[in-house]
Structures are given as C-alpha cells and as structure tokens.
Short mmCIF file of C-alpha atoms in Angstrom, two decimals:
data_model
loop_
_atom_site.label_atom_id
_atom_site.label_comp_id
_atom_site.label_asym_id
_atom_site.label_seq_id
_atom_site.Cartn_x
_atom_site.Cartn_y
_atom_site.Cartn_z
CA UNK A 1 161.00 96.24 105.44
CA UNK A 2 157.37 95.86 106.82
CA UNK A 3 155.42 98.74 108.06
CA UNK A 4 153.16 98.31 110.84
CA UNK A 5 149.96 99.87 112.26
CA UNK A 6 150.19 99.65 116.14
CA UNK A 7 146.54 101.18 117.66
CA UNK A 8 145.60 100.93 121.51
CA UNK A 9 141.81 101.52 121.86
CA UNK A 10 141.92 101.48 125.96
CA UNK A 11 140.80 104.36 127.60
CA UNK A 12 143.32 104.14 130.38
CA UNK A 13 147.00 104.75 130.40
CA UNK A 14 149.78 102.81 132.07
CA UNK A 15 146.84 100.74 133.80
CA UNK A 16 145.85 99.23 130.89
CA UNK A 17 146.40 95.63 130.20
CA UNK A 18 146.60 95.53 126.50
CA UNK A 19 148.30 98.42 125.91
CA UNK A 20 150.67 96.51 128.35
CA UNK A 21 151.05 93.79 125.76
CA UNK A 22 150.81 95.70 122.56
CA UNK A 23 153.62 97.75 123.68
CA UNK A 24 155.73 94.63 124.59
CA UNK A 25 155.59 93.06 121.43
CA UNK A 26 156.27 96.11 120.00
CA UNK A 27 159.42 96.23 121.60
CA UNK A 28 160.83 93.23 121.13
CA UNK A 29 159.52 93.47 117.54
CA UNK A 30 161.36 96.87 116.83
CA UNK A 31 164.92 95.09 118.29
CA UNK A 32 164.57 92.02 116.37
CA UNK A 33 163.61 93.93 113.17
CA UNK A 34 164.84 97.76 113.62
CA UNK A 35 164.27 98.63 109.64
CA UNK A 36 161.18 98.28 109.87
CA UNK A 37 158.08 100.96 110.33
CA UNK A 38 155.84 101.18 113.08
CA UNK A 39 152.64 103.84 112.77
CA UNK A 40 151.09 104.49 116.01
CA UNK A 41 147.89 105.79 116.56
CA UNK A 42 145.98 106.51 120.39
CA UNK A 43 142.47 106.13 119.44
CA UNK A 44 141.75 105.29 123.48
CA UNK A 45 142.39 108.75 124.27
CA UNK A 46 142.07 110.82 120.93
CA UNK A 47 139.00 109.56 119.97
CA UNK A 48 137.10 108.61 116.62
CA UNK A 49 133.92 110.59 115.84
CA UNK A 50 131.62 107.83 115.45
CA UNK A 51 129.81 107.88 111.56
CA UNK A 52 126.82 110.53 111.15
CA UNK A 53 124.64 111.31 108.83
CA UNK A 54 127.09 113.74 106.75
CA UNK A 55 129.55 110.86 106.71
CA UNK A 56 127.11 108.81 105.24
CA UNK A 57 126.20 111.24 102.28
CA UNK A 58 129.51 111.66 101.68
CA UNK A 59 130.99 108.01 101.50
CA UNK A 60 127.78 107.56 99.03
CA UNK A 61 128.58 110.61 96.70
CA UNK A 62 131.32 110.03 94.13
CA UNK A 63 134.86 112.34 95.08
CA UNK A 64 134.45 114.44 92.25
CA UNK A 65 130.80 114.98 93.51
CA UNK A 66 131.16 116.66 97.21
CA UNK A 67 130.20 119.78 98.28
CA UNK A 68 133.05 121.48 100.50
CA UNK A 69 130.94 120.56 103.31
CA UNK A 70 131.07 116.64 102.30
CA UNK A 71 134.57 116.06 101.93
CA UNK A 72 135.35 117.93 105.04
CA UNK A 73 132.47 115.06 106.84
CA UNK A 74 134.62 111.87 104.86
CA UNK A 75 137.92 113.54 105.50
CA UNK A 76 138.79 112.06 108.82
CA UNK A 77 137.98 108.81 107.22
CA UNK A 78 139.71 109.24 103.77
CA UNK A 79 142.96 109.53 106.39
CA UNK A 80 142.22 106.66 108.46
CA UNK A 81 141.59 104.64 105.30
CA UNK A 82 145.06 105.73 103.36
CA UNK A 83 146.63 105.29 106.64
CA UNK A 84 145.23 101.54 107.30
CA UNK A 85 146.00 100.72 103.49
CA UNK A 86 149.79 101.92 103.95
CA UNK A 87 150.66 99.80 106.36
CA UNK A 88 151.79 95.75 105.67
CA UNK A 89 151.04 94.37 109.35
CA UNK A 90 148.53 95.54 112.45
CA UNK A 91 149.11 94.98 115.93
CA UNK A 92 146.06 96.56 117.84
CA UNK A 93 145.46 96.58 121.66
CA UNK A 94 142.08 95.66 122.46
CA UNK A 95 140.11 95.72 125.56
CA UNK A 96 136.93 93.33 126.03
CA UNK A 97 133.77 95.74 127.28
CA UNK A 98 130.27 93.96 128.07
CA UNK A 99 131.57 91.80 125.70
CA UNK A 100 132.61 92.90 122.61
CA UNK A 101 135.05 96.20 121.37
CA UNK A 102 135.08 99.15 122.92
CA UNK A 103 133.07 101.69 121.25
CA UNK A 104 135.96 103.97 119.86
CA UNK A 105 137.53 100.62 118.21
CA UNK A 106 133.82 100.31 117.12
CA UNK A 107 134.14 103.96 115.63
CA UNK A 108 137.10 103.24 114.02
CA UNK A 109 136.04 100.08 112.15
CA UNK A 110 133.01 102.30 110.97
CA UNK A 111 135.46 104.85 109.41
CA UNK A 112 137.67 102.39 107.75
CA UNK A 113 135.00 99.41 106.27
CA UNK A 114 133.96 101.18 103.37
CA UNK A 115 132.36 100.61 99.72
CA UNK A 116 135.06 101.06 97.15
CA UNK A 117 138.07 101.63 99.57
CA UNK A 118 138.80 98.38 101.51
CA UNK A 119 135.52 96.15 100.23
CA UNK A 120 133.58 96.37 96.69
CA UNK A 121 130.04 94.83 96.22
CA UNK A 122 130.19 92.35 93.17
CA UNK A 123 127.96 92.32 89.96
CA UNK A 124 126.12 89.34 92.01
CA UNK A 125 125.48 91.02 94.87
CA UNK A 126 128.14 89.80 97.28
CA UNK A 127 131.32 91.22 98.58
CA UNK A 128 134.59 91.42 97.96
CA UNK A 129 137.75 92.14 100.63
CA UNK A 130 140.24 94.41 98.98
CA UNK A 131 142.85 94.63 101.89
CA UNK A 132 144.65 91.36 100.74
CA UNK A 133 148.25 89.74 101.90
CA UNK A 134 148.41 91.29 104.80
CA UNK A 135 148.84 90.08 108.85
CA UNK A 136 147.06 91.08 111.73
CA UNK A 137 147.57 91.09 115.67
CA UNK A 138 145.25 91.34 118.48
CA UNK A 139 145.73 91.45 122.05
CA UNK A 140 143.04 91.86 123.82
CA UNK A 141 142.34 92.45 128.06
CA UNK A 142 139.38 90.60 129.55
CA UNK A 143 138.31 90.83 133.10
CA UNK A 144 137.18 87.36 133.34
CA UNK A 145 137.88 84.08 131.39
CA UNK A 146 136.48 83.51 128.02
CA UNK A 147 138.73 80.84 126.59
CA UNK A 148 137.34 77.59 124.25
CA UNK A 149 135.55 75.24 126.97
CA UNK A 150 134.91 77.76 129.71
CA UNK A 151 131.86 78.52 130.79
CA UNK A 152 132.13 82.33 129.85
CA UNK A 153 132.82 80.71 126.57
CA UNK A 154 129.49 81.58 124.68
CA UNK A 155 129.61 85.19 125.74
CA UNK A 156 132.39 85.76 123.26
CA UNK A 157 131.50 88.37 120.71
CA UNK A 158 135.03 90.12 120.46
CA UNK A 159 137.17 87.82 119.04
CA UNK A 160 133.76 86.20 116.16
CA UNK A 161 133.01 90.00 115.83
CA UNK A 162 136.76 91.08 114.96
CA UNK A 163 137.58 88.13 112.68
CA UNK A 164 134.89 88.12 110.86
CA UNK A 165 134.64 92.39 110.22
CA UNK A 166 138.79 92.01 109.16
CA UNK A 167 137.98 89.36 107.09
CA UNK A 168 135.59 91.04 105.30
CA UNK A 169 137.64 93.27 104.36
CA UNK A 170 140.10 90.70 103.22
CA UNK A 171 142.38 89.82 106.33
CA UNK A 172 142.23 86.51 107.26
CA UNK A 173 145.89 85.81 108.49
CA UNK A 174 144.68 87.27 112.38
CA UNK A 175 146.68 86.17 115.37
CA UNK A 176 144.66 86.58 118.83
CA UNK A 177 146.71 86.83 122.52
CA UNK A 178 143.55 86.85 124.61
CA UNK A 179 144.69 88.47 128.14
CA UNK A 180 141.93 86.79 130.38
CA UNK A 181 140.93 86.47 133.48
CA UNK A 182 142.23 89.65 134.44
CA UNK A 183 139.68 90.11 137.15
CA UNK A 184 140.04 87.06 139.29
CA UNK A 185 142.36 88.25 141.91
CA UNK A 186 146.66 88.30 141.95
CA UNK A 187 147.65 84.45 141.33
CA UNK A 188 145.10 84.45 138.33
CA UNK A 189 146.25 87.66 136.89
CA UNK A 190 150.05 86.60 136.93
CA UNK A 191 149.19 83.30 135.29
CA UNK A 192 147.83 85.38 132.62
CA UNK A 193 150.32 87.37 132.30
CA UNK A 194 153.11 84.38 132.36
CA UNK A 195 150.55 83.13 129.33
CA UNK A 196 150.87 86.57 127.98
CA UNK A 197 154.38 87.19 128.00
CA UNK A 198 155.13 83.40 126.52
CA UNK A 199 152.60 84.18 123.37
CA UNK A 200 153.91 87.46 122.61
CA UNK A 201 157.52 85.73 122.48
CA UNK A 202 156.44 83.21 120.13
CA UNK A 203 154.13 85.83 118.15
CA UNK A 204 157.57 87.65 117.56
CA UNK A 205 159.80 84.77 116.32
CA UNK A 206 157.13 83.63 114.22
CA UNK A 207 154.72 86.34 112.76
#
C-alpha cells in the first residue's frame, strides 16, 4: 500500500488548471489502487508562513536546546517535515508565476529542506539527500508555452528549479505533466488539455 502526498499550491479554486489535473490523476489513481493513502494538503489557500528569523534560530539550535518560544517558531515545520517523510509518493499541483513557483510552494520548500531532517552536510563539506526511494509528480499550469525547442524555452526556471531542490533532498525519480500554453486562446487550451488528459493516463498505468 503506498501513501501519497497530494498538495495544490494555486491560489484559485475550481479555475485552476493544475489543481484540475492533480485532482484527475488522483482519481483515477484512488480507483485503480483504492488501498492505498492519499494525504492532502491546500497550501494555495491555507498558506505557509514563509521562514523568519525565529525559524532560523530554531532549525540551528539542537531539540533538546529550545526555548518554549523556539520550538513553537520550528513547529509548523517539524509537521510539514514528519508529514513529507510519511508519505511514499507526491503528486503536487503547480502553477508557473513570472516564471518559476508560486511563492507559497516557495514557502513550503523553505519549511521542509532542512539540515539534519531531509539533507545532512558531509565531513567534506558537501551534501547529502536523505529522502531516498521515493516518486514524485508534478503538474504544473503555464499561461504560455515553455516546452524543449520553443522559444519561451530559456525562460524555464520551474521545472530546473524543482528538480534540482527535490533532488537535493534525494528525489530524483520526478515525473513532470507541463499544462502549457494555457493562455493562447480556446483551440490551444483544448490541445493542452487533450495532451494533459493523455499524460495523466499513462502517468497512472505506469508510475
């Protein structure tokens, strides 16, 4: 039985395109496996305090060295982290802003990449990735097309950005369904979504 982590970061509700998706493949997910577990967490409308200077002390004191006042600042975090470790598979809904996350995804990456948790610094100096063996999904909602070869192409930095921050914390098995072109009037936006609906078919029968 796998347990997953389902999180939609989009601000808006049944106008959103990749909660659109996310909840799709969730669905056809759930009837072709109904044993498993599926966590779901809103982060596009409950948001994530973004890291401050309290969270900082605290994620840089040892446990058993807080004041009251410090673990209260790293709690939030301490539950996002057990939460994120719990679960065997990720499906998160994405949207594409200026080119990149949206800042509460941004917020939530802050509260979950941490020192001695999910990465540890070596003897040498480097890093390790301690969230090992496990699969991630992304769908993510773009207003205009930024597929390999386009000319949008180069202004890219959500997919680099999220591959590279999971797989520094050790997940490297990430599957992308990039939404696109979203923004380019009715024909475009239904060959997306005929794209769309074809990946998140396959992503079921074979993730």
């Amino acid at each position: 039985m796998a347990h997953i982590l389902q999180i939609d970061s989009s601000p808006r509700g049944d106008r959103s395109f990749s909660r659109k998706f996310s909840d799709e493949f969730i669905t056809a997910w759930k009837n072709a496996h109904p044993e498993d577990k599926v966590t779901y967490r809103d982060i596009g409308h409950n948001r994530i305090p973004h890291v401050d200077e309290s969270w900082i002390a605290a994620a840089f004191t040892p446990p058993d060295a807080r004041t009251p006042e410090l673990t209260k600042a790293i709690e939030l975090s301490d539950t996002l982290v057990d939460e994120f470790l719990a679960a065997d598979r990720y499906v998160f809904g994405v949207p594409m802003y200026n080119f990149n996350v949206p800042s509460a995804f941004k917020a939530y990456i802050d509260q979950i990449v941490r020192a001695g948790r999910t990465f540890a610094v070596t003897e040498q100096g480097g890093f390790k990735g301690l969230v090992e063996g496990k699969k991630m999904l992304i769908i993510t909602a773009r207003g205009g097309d930024f597929s390999p070869g386009s000319p949008a192409a180069p202004y890219d930095y959500q997919e680099p950005y999220l591959r590279t921050i999971f797989g520094f914390i050790g997940i490297t098995d990430i599957t992308f369904i990039n939404v696109e072109n979203l923004g380019a009037g009715d024909q475009a936006r239904e060959q997306s979504f005929a794209k769309a609906h074809e990946a998140v078919a396959q992503a079921v029968a074979n993730w």
